[in-house]
mmCIF file of C-alpha atoms and ligand atoms in Angstrom:
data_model
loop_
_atom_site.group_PDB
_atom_site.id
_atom_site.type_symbol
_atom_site.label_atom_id
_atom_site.label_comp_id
_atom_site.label_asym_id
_atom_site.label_seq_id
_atom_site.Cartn_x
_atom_site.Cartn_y
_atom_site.Cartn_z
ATOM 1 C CA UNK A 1 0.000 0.000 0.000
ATOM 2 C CA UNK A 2 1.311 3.584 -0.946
ATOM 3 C CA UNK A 3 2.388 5.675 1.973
ATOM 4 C CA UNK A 4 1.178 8.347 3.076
ATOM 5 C CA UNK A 5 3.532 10.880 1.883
ATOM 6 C CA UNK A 6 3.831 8.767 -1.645
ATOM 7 C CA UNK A 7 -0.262 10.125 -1.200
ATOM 8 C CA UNK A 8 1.099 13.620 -1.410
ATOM 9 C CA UNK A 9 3.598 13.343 -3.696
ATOM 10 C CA UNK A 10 0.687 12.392 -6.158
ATOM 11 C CA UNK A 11 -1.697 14.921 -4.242
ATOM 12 C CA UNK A 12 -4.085 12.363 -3.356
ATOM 13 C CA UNK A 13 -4.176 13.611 0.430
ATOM 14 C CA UNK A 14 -3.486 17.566 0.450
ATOM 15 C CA UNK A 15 -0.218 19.176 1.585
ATOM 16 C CA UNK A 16 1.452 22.532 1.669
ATOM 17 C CA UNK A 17 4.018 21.987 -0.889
ATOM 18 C CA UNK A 18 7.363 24.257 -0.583
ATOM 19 C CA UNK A 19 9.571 22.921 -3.575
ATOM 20 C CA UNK A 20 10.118 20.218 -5.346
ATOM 21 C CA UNK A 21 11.942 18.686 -8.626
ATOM 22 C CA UNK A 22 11.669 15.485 -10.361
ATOM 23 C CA UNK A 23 13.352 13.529 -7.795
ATOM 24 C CA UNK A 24 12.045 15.078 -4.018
ATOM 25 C CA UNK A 25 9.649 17.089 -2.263
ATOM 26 C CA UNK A 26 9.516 19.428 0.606
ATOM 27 C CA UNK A 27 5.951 20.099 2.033
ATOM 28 C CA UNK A 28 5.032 21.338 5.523
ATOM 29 C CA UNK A 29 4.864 18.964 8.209
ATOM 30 C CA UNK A 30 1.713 18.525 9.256
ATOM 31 C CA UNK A 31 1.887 18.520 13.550
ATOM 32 C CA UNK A 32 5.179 21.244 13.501
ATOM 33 C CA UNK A 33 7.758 21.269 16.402
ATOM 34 C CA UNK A 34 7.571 24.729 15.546
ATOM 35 C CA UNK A 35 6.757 27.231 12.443
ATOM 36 C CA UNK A 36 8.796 26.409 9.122
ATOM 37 C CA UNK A 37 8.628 22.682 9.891
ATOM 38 C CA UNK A 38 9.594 21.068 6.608
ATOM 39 C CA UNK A 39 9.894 17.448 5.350
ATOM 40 C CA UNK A 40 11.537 16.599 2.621
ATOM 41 C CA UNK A 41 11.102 13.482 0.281
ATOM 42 C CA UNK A 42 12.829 11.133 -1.924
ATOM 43 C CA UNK A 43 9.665 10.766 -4.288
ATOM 44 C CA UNK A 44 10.541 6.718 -4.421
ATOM 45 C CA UNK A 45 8.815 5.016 -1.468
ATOM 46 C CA UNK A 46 12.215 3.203 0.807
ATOM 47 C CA UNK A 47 11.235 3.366 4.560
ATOM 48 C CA UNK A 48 15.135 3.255 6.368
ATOM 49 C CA UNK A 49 17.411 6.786 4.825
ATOM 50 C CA UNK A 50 20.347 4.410 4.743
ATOM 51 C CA UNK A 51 18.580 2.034 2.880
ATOM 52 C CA UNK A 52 18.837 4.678 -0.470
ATOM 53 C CA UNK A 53 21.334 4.129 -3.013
ATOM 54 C CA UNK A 54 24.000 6.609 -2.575
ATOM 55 C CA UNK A 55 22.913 9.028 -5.315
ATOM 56 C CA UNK A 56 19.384 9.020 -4.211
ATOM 57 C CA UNK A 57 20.719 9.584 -0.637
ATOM 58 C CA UNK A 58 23.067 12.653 -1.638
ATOM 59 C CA UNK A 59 20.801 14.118 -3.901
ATOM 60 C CA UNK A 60 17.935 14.332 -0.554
ATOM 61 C CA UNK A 61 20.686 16.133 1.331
ATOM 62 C CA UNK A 62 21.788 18.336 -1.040
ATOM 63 C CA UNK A 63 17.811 19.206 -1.996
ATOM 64 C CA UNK A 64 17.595 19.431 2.163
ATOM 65 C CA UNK A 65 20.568 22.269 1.795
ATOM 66 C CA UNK A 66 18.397 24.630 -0.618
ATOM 67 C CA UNK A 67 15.194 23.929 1.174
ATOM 68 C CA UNK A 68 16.741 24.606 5.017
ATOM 69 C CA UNK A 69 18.332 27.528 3.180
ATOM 70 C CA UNK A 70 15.007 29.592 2.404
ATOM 71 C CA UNK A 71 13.582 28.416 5.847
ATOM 72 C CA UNK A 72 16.623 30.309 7.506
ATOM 73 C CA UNK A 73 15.707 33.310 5.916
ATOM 74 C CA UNK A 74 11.768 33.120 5.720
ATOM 75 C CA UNK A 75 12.354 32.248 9.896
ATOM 76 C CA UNK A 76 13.775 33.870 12.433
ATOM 77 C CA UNK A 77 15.702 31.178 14.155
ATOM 78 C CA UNK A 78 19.294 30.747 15.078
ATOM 79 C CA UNK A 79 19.847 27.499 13.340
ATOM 80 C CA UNK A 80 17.453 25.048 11.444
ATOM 81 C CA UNK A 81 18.155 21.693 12.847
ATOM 82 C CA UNK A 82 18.234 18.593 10.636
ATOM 83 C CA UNK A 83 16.432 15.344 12.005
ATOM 84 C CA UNK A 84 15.938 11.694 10.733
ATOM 85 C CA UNK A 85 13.129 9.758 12.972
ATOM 86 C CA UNK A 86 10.812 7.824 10.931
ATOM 87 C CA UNK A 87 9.039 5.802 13.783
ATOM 88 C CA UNK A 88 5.623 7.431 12.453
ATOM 89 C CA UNK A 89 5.831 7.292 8.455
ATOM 90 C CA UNK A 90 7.823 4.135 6.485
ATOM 91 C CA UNK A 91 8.922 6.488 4.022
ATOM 92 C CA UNK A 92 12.111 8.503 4.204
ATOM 93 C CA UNK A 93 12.085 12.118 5.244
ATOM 94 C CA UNK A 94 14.110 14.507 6.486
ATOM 95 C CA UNK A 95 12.847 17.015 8.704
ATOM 96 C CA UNK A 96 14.164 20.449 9.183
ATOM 97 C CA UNK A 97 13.271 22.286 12.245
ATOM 98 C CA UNK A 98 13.839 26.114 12.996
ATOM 99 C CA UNK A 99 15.539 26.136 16.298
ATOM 100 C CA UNK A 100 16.858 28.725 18.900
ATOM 101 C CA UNK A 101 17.574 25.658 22.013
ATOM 102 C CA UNK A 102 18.119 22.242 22.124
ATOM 103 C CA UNK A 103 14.464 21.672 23.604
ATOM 104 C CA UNK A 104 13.459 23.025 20.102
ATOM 105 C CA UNK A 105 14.402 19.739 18.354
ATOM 106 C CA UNK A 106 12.237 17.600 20.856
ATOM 107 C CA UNK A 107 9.000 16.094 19.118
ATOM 108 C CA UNK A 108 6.883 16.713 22.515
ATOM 109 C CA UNK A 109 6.358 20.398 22.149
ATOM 110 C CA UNK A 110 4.282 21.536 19.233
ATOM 111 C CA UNK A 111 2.684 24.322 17.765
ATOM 112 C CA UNK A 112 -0.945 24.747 16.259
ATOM 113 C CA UNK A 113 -1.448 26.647 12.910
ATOM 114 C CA UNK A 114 -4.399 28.043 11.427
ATOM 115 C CA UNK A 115 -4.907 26.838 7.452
ATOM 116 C CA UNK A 116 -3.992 30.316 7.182
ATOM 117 C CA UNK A 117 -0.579 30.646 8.861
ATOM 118 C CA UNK A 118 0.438 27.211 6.976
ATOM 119 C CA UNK A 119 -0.510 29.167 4.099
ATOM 120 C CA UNK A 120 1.585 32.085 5.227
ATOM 121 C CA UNK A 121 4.622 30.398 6.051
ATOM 122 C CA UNK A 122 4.573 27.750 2.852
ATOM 123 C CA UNK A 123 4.710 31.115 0.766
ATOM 124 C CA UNK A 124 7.059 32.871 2.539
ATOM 125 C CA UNK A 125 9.690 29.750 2.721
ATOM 126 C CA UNK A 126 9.039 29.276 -1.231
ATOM 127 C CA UNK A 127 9.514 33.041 -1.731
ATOM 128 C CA UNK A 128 13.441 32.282 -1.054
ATOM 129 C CA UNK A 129 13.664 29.639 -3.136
HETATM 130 P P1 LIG B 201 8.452 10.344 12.003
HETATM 131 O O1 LIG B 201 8.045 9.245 11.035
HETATM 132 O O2 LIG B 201 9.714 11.025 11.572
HETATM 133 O O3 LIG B 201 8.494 9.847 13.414
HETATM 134 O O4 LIG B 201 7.310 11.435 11.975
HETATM 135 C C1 LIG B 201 6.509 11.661 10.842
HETATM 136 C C2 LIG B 201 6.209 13.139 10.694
HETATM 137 O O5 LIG B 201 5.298 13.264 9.606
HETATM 138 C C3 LIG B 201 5.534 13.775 11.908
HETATM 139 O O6 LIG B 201 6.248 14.950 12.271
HETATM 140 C C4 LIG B 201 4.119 14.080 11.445
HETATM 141 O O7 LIG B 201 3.581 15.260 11.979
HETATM 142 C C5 LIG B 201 4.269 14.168 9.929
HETATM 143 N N1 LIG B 201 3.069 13.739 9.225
HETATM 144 C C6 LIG B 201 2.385 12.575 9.430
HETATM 145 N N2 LIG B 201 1.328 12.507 8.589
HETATM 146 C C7 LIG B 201 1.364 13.629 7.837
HETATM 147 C C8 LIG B 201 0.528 14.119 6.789
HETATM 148 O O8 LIG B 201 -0.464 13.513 6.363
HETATM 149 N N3 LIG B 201 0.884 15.321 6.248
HETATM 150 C C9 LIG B 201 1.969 16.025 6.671
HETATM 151 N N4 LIG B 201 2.210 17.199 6.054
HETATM 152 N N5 LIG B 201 2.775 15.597 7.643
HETATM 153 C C10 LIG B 201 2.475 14.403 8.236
#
């Protein structure tokens, strides 16, 4: 069965999409640590990161780069940590998470955006693209 995020990638279940190319996606994470959350995809469906073939896996970090990029400049943050969990979603993603503490990185604090602000934010992060 297709995963959730291969869903989005073919917009079956609605996201706020912030780039992508032929090869990856970055959309807003749904349940944010904080504002700017971003995951980004390999568009093939492999659940374990070190389970991609090396190209596939340099080419996610290297889309990651231009993607945590814009975020540092669309949020104010002091750095925009980079996170590999995967215990929710069997499909590789790398999330990138606007942080000013360590705290900032943990998945127990989150925030709650209005359609509205996800809208605000997607455009703002793509607008330094
Ligand atoms: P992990 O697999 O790394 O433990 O967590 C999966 C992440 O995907 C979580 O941060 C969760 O909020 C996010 N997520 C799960 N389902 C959806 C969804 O349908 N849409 C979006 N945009 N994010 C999701």
């Amino acid at each position: 069965m297709a995963s959730i995020f291969t869903k989005i990638i073919s917009g079956e279940i609605p996201s706020f999409k912030i780039y992508e190319d032929d090869k990856y996606l970055a959309f807003l994470d749904i349940n944010p640590n904080a504002i700017g959350h971003t995951l980004c995809i390999p568009k093939t469906e492999v659940d374990e990161i070190f389970d991609l073939d090396d190209e596939t896996l340099s080419g996610l970090i290297i889309f990651s780069k231009k993607v945590a990029c814009a975020i540092k400049k669309a949020v104010v943050c002091k750095r925009v940590g980079v996170g590999v969990i995967g215990l929710e979603v069997p499909h590789v993603h790398v999330h990138l998470i606007p942080i000013n503490k360590m705290d900032d990185m943990s998945f127990d604090s989150k925030v709650k955006l209005t359609e509205n602000e996800f809208i605000e934010i997607m455009k703002k992060i793509k607008s330094f693209i």
